[in-house]
Coordinates of C-alpha atoms in Angstrom, one line a residue:
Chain S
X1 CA 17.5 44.5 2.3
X2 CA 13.7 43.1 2.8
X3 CA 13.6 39.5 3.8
X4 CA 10.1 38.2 4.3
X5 CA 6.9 39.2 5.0
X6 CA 6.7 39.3 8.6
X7 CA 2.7 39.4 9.0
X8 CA -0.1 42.0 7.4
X9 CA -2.1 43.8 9.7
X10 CA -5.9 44.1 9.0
X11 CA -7.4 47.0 11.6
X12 CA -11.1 45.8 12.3
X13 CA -14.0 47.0 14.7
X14 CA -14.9 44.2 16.4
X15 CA -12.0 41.7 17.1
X16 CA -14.0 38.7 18.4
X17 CA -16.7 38.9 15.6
X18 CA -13.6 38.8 13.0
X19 CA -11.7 36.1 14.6
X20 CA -14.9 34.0 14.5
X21 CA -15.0 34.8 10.6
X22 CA -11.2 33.5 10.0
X23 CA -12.0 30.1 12.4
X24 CA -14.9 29.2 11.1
X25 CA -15.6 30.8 7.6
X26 CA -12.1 30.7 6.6
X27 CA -11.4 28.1 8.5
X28 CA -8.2 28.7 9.5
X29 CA -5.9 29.2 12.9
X30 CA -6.7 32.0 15.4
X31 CA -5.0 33.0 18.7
X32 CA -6.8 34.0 21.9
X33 CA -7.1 37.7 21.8
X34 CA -3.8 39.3 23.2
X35 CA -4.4 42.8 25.1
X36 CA -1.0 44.9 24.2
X37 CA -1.6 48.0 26.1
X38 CA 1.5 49.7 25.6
X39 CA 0.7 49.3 21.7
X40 CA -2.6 50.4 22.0
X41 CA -4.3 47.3 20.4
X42 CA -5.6 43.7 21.2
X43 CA -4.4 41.4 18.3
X44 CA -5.3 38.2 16.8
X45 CA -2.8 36.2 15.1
X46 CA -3.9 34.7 12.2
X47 CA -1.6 31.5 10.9
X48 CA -1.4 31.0 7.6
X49 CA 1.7 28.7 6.3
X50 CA 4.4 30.9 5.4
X51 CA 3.5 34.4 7.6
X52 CA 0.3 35.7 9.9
X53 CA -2.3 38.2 9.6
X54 CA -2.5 40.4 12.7
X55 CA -6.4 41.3 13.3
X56 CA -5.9 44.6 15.4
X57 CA -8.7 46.0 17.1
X58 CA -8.0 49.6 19.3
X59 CA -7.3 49.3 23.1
X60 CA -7.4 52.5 25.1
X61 CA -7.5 56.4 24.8
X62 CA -4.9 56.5 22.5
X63 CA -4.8 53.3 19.5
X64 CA -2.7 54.2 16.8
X65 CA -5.5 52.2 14.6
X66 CA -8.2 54.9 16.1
X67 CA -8.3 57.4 13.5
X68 CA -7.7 54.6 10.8
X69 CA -10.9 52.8 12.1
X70 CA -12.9 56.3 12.6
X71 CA -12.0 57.3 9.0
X72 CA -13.0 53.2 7.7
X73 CA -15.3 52.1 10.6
X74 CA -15.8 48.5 8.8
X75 CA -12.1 48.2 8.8
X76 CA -9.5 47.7 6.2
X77 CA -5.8 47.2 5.5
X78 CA -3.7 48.9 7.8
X79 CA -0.2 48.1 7.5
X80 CA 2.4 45.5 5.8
X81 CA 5.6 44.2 7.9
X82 CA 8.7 43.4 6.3
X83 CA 11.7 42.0 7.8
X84 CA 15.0 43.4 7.9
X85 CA 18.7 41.8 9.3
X86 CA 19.8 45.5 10.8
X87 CA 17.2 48.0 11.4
X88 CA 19.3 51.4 12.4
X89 CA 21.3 49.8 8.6
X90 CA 18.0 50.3 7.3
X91 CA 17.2 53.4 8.6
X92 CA 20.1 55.1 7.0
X93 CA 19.6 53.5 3.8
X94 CA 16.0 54.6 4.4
X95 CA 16.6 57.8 5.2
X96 CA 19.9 58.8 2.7
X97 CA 16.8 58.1 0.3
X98 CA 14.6 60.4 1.7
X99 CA 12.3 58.9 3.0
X100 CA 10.7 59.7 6.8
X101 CA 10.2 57.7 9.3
X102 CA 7.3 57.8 11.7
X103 CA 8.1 59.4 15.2
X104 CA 11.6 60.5 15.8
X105 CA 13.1 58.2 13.6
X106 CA 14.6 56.2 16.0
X107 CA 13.2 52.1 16.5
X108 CA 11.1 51.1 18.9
X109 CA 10.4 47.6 20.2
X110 CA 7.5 46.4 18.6
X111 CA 4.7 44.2 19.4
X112 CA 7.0 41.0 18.9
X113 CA 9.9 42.8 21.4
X114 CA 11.6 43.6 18.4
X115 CA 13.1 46.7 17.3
X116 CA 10.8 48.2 14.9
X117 CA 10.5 51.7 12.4
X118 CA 7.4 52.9 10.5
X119 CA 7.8 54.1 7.1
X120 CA 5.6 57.7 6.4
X121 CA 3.0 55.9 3.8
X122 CA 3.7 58.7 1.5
X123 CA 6.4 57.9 0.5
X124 CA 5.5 54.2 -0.3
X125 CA 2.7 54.9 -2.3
X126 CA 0.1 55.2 0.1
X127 CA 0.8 52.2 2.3
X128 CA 2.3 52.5 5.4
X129 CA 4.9 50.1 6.0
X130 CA 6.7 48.6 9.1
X131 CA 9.8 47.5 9.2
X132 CA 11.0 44.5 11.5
X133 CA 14.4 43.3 12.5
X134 CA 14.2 39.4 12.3
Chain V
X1 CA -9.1 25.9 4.2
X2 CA -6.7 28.8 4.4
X3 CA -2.9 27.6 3.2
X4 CA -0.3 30.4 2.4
X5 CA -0.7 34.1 1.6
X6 CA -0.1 34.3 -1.7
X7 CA 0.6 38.1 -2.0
X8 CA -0.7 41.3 -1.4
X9 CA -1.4 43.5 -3.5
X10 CA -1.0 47.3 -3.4
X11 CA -2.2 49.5 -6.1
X12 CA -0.1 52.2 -7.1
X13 CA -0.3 55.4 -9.6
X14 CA 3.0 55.2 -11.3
X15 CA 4.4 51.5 -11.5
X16 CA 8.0 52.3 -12.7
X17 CA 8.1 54.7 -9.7
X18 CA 7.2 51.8 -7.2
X19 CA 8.9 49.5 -8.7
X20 CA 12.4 51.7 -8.7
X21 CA 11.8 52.5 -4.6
X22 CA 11.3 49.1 -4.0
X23 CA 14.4 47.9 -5.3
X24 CA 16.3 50.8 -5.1
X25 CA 15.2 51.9 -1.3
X26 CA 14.5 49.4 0.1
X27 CA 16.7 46.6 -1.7
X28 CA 14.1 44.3 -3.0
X29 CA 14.2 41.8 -5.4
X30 CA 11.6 43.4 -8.7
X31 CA 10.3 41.7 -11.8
X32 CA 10.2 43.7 -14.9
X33 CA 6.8 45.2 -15.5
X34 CA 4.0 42.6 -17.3
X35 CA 1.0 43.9 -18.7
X36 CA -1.7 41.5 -18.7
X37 CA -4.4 43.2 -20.4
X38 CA -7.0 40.4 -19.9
X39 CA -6.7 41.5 -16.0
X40 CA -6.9 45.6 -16.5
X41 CA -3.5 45.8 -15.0
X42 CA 0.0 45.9 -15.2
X43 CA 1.9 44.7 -12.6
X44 CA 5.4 43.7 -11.0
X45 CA 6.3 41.4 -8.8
X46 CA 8.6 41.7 -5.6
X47 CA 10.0 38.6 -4.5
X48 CA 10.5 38.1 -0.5
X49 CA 11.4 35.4 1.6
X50 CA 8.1 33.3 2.2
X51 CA 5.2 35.4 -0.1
X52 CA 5.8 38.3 -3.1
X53 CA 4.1 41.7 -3.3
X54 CA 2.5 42.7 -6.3
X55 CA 2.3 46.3 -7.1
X56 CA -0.3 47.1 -9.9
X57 CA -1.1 49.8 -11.8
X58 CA -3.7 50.2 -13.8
X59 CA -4.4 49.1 -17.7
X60 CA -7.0 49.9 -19.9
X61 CA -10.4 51.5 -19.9
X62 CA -12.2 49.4 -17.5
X63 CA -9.4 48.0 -15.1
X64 CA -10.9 47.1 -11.8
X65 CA -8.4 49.0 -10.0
X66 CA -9.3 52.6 -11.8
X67 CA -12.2 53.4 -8.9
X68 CA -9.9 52.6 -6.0
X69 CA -7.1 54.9 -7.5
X70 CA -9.6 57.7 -8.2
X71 CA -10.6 57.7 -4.4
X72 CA -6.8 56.8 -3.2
X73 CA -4.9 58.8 -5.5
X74 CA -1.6 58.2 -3.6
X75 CA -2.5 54.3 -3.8
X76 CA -2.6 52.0 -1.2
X77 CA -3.5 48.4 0.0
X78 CA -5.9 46.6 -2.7
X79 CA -6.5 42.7 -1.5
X80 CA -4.7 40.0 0.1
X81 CA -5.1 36.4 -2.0
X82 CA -5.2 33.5 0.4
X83 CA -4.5 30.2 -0.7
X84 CA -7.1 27.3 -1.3
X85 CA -6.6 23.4 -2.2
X86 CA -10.4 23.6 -3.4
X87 CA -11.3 26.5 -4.6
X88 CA -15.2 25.1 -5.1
X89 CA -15.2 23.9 -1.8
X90 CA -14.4 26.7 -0.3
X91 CA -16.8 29.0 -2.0
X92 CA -19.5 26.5 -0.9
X93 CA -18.7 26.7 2.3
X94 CA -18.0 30.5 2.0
X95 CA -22.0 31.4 0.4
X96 CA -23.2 28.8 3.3
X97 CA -22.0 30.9 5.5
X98 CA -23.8 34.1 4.3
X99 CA -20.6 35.6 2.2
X100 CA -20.7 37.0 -0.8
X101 CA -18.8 36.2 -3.7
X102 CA -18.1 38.8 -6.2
X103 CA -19.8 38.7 -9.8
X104 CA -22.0 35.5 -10.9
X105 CA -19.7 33.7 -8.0
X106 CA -18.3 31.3 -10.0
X107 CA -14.3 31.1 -10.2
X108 CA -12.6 33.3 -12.9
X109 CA -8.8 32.3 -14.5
X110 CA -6.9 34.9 -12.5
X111 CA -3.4 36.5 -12.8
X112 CA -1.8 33.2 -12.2
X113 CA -3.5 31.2 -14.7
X114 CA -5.4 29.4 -11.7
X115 CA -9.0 29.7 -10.9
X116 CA -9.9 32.4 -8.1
X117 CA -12.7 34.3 -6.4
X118 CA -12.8 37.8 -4.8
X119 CA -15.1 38.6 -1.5
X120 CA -16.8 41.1 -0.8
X121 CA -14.7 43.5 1.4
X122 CA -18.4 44.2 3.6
X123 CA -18.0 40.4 4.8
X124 CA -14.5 40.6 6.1
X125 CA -14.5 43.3 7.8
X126 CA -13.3 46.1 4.8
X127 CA -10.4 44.2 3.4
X128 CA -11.2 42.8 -0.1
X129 CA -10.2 38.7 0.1
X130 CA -9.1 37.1 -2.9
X131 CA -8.8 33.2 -3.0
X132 CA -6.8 31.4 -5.3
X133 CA -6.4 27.2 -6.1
X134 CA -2.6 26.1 -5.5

């Protein structure tokens, strides 16, 4: 069912000061910023060869990364992205298993405009996990 | 510097637990379990597309995932491992910058048989960085 690892997202405080860090310490390739306000975040792609790190910094009243970032203020690992052929296929796999999806278990289009589920990180060991249909 | 994302790695309290939702759930492709005691962990591998997972549990008295399991009992996301053509070269260009290697900063044989080196986590911004020569 998983295919590959569509990105990792690293939540951080301070977007610019982190993107600076990957160009020039890491050196490797950063976007421009990119404000996503109906995601609640401003992201920074990260390309590495074979998949991206998303650098996701909170934008607005109501982030999704705000409580993550108020609970680790330096920032930390936030979420993993794999990617799935049939997402609602998934779901009911998913689910049959037990385990819950964030929200009202149905997909939303995520930040790439592509149907998307989050998996409740309890049931995956403590890491929350999104799912992406490629 | 940075090449591929060589895996992430999640630490997690019961391996054969993780190991069985991952290939039974959510249809992933798992190694059997390898302890490699020199490293304080066991771990297994799950294959995807472009990078692999490795979910590790810990081995030993003094594994160096014990102190984040005792504060994230559930488990959770440990590192991500970039890769580096020069692993000396990027460390000097790394400690120029003002990071910080952990240990005596000199590269250690890691899980892979190749030389690596973990950063600190306060330098990038909470996430803990480990570099590894391809």
């Amino acid at each position: 069912m998983l295919g590959r690892l569509n990105h990792v997202a690293l939540a951080v405080p301070d977007l610019v000061a982190a993107a600076t860090k990957y160009r020039e310490t890491l050196g490797a390739k950063v976007s421009a910023p990119q404000a996503l306000p109906e995601h609640g975040v401003t992201v920074v792609f990260v390309d590495l060869d074979n998949t991206r790190i998303e650098l996701l910094e909170p934008l607005g009243n109501a982030s999704p990364i705000a409580a993550f970032l108020e609970k680790n203020p330096a920032g930390g690992m936030h979420h993993v992205c794999y990617e799935v052929d049939d997402i609602i296929a998934a779901r009911n796999r998913l689910t049959a298993d037990g385990a819950r999806i964030l929200g009202d278990g149905e997909p939303k289009t995520g930040a790439h405009g592509k149907p998307v589920l989050f998996l409740h990180p309890k049931d995956f060991f403590g890491t929350l996990v999104e799912l992406e249909e490629a």
